[in-house]
mmCIF file of C-alpha atoms in Angstrom:
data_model
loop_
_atom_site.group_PDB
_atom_site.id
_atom_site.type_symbol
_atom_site.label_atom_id
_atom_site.label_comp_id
_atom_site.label_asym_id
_atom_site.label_seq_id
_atom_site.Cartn_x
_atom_site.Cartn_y
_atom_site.Cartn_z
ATOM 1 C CA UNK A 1301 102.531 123.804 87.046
ATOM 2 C CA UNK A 1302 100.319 126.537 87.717
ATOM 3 C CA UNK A 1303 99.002 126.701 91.076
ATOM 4 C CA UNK A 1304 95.365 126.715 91.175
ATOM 5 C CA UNK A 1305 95.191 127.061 95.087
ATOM 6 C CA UNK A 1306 96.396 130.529 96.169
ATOM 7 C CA UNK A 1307 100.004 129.512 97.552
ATOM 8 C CA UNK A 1308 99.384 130.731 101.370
ATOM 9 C CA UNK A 1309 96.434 128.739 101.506
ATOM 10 C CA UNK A 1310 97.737 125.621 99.885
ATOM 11 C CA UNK A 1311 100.605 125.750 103.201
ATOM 12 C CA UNK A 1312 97.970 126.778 105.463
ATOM 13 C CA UNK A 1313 96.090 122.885 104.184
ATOM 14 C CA UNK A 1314 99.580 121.100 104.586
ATOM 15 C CA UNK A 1315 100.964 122.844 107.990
ATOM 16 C CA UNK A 1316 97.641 121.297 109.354
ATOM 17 C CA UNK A 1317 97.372 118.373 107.940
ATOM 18 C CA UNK A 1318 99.411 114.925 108.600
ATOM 19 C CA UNK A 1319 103.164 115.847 107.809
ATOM 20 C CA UNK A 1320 105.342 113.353 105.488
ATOM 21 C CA UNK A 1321 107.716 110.999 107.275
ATOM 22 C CA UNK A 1322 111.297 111.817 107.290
ATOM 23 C CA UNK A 1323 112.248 109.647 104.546
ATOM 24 C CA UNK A 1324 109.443 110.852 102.290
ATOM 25 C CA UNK A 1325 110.800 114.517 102.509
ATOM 26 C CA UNK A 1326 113.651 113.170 102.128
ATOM 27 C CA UNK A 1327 112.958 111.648 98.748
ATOM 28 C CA UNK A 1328 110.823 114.803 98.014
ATOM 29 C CA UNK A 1329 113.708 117.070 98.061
ATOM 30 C CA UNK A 1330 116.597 115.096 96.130
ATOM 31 C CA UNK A 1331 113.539 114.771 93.362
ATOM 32 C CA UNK A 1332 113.229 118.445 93.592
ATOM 33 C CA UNK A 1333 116.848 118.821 93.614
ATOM 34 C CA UNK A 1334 117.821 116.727 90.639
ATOM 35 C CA UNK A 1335 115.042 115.451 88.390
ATOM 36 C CA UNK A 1336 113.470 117.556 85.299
ATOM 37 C CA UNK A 1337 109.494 117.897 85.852
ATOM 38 C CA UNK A 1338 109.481 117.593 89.574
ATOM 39 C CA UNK A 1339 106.466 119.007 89.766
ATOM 40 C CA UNK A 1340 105.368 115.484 89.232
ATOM 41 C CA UNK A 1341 105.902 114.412 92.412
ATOM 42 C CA UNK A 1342 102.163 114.492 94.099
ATOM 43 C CA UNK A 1343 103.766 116.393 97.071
ATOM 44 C CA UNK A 1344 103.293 116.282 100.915
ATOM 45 C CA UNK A 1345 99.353 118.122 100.664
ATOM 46 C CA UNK A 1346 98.451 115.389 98.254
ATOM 47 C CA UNK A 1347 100.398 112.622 99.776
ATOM 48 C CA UNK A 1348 99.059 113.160 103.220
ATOM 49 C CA UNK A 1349 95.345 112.586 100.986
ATOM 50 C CA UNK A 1350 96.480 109.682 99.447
ATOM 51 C CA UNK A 1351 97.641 108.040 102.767
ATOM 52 C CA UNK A 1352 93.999 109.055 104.500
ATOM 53 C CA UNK A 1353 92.517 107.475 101.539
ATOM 54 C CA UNK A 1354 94.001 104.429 102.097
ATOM 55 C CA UNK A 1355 93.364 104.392 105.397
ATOM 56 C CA UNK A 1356 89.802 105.079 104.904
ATOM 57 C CA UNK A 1357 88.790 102.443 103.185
ATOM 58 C CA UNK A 1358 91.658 99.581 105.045
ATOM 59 C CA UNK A 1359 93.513 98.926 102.180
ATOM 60 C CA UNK A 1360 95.153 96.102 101.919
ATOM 61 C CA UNK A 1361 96.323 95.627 98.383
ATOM 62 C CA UNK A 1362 97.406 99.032 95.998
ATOM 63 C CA UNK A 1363 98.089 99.548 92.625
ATOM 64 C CA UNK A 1364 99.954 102.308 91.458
ATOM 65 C CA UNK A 1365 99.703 103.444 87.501
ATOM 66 C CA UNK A 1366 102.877 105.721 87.361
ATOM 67 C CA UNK A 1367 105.236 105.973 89.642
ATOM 68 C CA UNK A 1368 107.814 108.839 89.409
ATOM 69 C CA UNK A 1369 110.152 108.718 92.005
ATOM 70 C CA UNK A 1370 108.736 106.756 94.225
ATOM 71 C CA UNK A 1371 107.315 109.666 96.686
ATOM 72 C CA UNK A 1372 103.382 108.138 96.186
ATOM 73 C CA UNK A 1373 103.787 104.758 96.517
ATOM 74 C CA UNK A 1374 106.294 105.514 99.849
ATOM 75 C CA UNK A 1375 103.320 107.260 101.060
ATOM 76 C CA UNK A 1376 100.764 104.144 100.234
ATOM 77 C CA UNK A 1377 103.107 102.096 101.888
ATOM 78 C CA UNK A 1378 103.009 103.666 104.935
ATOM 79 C CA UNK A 1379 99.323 103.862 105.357
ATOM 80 C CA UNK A 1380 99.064 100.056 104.279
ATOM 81 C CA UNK A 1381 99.091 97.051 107.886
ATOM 82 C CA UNK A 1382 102.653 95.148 107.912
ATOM 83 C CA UNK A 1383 101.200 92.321 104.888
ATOM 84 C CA UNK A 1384 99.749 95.314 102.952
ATOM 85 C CA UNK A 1385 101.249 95.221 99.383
ATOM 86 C CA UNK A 1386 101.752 98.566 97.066
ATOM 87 C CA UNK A 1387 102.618 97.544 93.458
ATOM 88 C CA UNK A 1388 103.648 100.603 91.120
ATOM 89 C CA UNK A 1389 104.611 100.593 87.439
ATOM 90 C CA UNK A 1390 107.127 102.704 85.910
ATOM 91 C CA UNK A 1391 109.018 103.299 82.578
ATOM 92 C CA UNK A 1392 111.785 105.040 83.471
ATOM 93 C CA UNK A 1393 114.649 103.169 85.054
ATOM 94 C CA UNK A 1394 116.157 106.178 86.361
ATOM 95 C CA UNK A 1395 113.425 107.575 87.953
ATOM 96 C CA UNK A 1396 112.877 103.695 89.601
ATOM 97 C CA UNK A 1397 116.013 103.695 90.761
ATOM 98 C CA UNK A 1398 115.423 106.798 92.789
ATOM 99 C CA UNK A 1399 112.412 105.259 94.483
ATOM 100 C CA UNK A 1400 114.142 102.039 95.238
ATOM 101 C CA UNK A 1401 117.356 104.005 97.224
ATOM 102 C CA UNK A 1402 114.218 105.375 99.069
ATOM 103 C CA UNK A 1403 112.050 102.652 99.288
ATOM 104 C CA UNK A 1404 115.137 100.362 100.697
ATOM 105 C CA UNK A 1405 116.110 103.587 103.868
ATOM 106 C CA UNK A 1406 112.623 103.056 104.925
ATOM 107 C CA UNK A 1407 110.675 100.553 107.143
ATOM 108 C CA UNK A 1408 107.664 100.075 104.551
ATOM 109 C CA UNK A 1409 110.017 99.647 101.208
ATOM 110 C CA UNK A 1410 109.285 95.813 101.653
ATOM 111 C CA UNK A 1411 105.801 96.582 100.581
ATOM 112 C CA UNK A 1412 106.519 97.856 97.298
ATOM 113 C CA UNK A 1413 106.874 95.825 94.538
ATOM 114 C CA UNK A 1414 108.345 97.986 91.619
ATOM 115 C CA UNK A 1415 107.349 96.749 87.702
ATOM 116 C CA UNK A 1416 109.367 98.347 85.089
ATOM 117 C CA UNK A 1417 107.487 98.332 81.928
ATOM 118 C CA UNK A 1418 104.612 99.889 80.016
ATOM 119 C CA UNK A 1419 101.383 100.293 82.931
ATOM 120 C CA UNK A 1420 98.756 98.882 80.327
ATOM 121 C CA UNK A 1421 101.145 95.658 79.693
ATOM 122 C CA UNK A 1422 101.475 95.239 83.529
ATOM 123 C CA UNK A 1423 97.725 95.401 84.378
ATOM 124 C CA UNK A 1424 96.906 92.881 81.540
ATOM 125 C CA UNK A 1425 99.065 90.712 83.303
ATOM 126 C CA UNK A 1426 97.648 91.229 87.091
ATOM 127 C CA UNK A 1427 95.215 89.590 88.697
ATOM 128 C CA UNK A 1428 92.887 91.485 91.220
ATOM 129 C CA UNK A 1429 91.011 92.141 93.269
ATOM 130 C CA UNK A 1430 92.824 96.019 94.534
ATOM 131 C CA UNK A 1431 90.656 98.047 97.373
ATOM 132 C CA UNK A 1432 92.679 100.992 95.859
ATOM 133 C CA UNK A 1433 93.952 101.989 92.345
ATOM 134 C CA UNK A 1434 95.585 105.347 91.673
ATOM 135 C CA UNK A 1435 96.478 106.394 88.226
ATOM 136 C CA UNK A 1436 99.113 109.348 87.454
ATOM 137 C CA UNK A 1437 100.798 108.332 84.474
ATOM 138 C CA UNK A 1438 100.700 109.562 80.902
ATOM 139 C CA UNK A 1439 97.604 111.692 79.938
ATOM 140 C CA UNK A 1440 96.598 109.837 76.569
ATOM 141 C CA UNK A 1441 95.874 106.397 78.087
ATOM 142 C CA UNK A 1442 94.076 107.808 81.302
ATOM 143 C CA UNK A 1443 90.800 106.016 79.462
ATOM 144 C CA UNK A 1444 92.591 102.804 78.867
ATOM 145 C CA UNK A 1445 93.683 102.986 82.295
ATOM 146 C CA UNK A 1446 90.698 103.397 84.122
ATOM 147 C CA UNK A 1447 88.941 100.545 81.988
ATOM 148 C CA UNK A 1448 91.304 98.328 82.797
ATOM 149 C CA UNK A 1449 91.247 99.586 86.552
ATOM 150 C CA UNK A 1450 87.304 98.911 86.817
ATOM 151 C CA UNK A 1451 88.357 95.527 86.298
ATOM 152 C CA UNK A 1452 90.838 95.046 88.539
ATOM 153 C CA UNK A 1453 89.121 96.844 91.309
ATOM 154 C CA UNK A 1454 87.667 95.495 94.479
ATOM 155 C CA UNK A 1455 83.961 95.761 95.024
ATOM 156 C CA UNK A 1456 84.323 98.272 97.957
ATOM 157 C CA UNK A 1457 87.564 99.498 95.942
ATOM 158 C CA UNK A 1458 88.457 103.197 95.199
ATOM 159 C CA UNK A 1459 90.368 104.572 92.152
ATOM 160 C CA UNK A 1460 91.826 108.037 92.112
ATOM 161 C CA UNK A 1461 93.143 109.339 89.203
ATOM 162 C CA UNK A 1462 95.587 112.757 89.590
ATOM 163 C CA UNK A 1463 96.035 115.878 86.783
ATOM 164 C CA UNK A 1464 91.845 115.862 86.314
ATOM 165 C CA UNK A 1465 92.313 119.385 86.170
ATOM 166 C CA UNK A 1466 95.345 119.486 84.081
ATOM 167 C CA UNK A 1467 96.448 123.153 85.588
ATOM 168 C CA UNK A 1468 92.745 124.610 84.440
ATOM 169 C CA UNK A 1469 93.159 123.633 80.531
ATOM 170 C CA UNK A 1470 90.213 121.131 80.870
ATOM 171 C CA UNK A 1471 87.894 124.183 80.778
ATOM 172 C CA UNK A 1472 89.065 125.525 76.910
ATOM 173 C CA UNK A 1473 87.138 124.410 74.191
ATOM 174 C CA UNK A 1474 88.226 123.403 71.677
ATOM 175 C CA UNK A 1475 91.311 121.542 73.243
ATOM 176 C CA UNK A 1476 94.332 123.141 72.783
ATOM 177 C CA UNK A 1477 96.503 119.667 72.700
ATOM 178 C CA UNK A 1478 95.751 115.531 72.676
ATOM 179 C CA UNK A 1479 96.878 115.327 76.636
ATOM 180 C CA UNK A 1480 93.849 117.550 77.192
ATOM 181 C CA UNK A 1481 91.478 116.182 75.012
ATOM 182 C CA UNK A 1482 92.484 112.772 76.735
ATOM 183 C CA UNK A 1483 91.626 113.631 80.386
ATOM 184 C CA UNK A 1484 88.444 115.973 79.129
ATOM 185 C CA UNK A 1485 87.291 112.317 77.676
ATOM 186 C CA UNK A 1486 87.765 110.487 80.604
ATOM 187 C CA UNK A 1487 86.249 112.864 82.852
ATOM 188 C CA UNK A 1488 83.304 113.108 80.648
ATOM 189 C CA UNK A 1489 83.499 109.258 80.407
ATOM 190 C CA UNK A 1490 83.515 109.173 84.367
ATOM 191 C CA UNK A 1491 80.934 111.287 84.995
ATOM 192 C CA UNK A 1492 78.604 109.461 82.760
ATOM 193 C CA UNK A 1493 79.396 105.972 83.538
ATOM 194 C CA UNK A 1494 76.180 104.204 85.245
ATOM 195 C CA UNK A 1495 78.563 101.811 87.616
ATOM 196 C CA UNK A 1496 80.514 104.278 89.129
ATOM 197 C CA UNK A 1497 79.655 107.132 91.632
ATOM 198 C CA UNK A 1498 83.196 109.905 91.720
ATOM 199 C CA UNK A 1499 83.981 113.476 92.864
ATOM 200 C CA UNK A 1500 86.583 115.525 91.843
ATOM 201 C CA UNK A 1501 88.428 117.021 94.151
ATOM 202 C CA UNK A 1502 89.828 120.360 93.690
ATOM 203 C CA UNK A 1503 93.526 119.358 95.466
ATOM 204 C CA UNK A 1504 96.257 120.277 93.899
ATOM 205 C CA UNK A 1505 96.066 119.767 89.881
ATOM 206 C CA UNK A 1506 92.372 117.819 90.742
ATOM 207 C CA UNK A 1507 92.067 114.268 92.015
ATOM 208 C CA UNK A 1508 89.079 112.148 90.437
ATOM 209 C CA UNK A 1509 87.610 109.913 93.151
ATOM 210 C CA UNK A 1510 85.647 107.443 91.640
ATOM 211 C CA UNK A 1511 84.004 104.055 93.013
ATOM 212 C CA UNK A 1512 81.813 101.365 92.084
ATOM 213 C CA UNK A 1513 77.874 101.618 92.839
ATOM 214 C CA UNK A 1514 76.921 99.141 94.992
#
């Protein structure tokens, strides 16, 4: 990933912001270690974000569209109050099974209820409401997800979809590939979209922040 935040000053944000818990670095650093494309993994800057946001708003029930190895949904968990439930879709059993070694080393694993299958399958089948939705799965349904999400989303709820920014390639025109054509849709669908207020934040690879007009 490119880094679109001069280095220095991206560890300047994290040294003083809230640092990960021991189990989350933890987790961080076998990904880093052994996985191919670790830069998924949202990372402690990003993580410490998500956990604020959840806090922010009192979230009580999550919803996780992509789930890695675990390191975001570890990081809802522990923002969430002791009945606070984080559910997070995957594909990939071995990347699952990562997350669940984690998930069972730390106090808040209880709270996260893993479902291994295709994301748009899994939301068709839950019921909501969620206060907080965050979508980092694969760039061609990012639309699909976020319809789906409106639904499912609380009144006072918050989505966040990650990659907005898709390491600066949402500025070329014409697109150079499908994956960036995809999240150039759904930003433009986003922005336009009369029920919904958002910002995107410029953290990491761009976070959309998007809620429902009251």
């Amino acid at each position: 990933m490119k880094t679109l935040v001069a280095q220095d000053i991206e560890a300047y944000a994290q040294a003083h912001s809230m640092p990960e818990s021991d189990v989350a670095r933890a987790l961080r650093e076998e990904t880093q270690r052994t996985m191919d494309y670790a830069q998924m993994i949202v990372g402690p800057l990003e993580g410490a974000f998500l956990k604020m946001m959840a806090q922010l708003i009192g979230a009580r029930r999550v919803l996780e569209i992509g789930m890695f190895t675990g390191y975001s949904a570890l990081c809802f968990a522990e923002a969430l109050p002791d009945d606070g439930r984080v559910i997070t879709c995957e594909i990939e059993a071995e990347t699952a099974a990562l997350g669940r070694k984690y998930f069972a080393k730390s106090p808040h694993g209880r709270k996260i209820e893993v479902r291994l299958a295709p994301a748009l399958e899994t939301m068709r089948e839950l019921t909501g409401p969620f206060d907080l939705i965050f979508i980092d799965a694969d760039k061609i349904n990012y639309l699909n997800y976020y319809r789906r999400a409106l639904d499912l989303l609380a009144p006072q709820g918050v989505i966040l979809i990650d990659n907005v920014l898709w390491d600066g390639d949402v500025l070329k025109q014409p697109p150079p590939d499908e994956k960036t054509a995809a999240i150039q849709e759904l930003n433009r669908t986003v922005a336009n979209d009369p029920r919904v207020s958002a910002v995107l934040v410029t953290i990491r690879d761009g976070v959309l922040v998007v809620r429902k007009k009251a």
